[in-house]
XYZ file of C-alpha atoms in Angstrom:
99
model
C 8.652 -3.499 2.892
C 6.660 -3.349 -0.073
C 3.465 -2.205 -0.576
C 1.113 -6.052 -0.749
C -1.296 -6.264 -3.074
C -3.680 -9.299 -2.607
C -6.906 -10.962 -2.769
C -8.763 -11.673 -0.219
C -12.216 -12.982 0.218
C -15.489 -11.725 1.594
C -14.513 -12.269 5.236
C -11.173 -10.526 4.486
C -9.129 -13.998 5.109
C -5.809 -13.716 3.016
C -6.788 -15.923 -0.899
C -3.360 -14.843 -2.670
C -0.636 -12.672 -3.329
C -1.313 -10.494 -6.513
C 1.435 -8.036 -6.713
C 4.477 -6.000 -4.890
C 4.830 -2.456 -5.323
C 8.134 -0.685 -4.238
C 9.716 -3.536 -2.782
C 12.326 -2.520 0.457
C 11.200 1.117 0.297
C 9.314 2.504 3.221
C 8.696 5.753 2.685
C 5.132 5.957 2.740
C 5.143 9.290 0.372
C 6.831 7.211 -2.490
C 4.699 3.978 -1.788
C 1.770 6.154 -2.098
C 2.807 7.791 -5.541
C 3.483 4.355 -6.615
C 0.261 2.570 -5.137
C -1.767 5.335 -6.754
C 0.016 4.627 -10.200
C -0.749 0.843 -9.687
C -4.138 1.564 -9.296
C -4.790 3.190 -12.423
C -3.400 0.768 -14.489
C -4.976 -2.346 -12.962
C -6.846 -4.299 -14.857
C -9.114 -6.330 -12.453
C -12.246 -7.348 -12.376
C -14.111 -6.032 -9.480
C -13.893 -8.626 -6.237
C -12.571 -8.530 -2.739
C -8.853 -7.335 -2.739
C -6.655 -5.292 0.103
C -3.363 -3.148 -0.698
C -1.151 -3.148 2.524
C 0.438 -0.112 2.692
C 3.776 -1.120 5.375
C 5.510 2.319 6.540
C 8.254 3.136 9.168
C 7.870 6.588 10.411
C 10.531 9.682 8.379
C 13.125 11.093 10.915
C 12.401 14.485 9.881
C 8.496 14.136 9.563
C 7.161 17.894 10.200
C 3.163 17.136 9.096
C 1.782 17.195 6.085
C 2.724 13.952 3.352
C 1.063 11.872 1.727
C -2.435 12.038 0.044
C -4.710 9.429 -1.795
C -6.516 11.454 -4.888
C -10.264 11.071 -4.873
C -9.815 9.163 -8.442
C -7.610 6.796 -6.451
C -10.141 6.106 -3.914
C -12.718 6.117 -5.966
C -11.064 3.452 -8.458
C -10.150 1.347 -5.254
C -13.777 1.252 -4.372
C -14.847 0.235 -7.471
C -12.506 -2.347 -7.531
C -13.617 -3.752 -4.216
C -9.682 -2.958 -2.507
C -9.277 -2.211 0.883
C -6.818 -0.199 2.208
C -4.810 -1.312 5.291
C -2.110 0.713 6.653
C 0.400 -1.123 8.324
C 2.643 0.876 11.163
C 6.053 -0.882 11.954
C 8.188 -0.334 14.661
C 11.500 2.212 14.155
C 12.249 4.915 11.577
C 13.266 4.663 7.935
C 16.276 6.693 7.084
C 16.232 9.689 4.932
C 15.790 7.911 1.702
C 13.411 5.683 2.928
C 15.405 2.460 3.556
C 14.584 1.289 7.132
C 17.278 1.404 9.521
């Protein structure tokens, strides 16, 4: 599942698909990287946006993982994106394709 970049509009009602990021990978450490990588780069102006972040759990999760930088959260504030993390059911395999 990639990670969904879209616009959306004040009352958070879906307005348009803007980008995918790290299409059929689930691993939420290397949608994270990329998401944060994305965000740097964009070039929007600021308006009402949400980046769905869609993660199976790792079979050998042991804590620790994945971490937004403050830079990236405070460029996704500025840039009016929420952030929605979206559980699914199951486990991804140890390179991140779901199984």
């Amino acid at each position: 599942m990639p990670v969904n970049i879209y616009r959306s509009n004040a009352d958070g009602e879906f307005c348009g698909v803007l980008d995918f990021v790290c299409a059929g990978e689930w691993d939420l450490s290397e949608q994270i990287a990329a998401l944060s990588g994305w965000i740097a780069k964009a070039d929007l102006p600021a308006a009402h946006y949400v980046a769905d972040v869609s993660f199976r759990w790792r079979r050998d999760a042991g804590g620790g993982g994945s971490a937004l930088g403050a830079d990236t959260l405070q460029r996704l504030a500025n840039l009016g994106i929420e952030l929605h993390l979206s559980e699914y059911p199951g486990l991804s395999d140890p390179d991140g394709r779901a199984s």
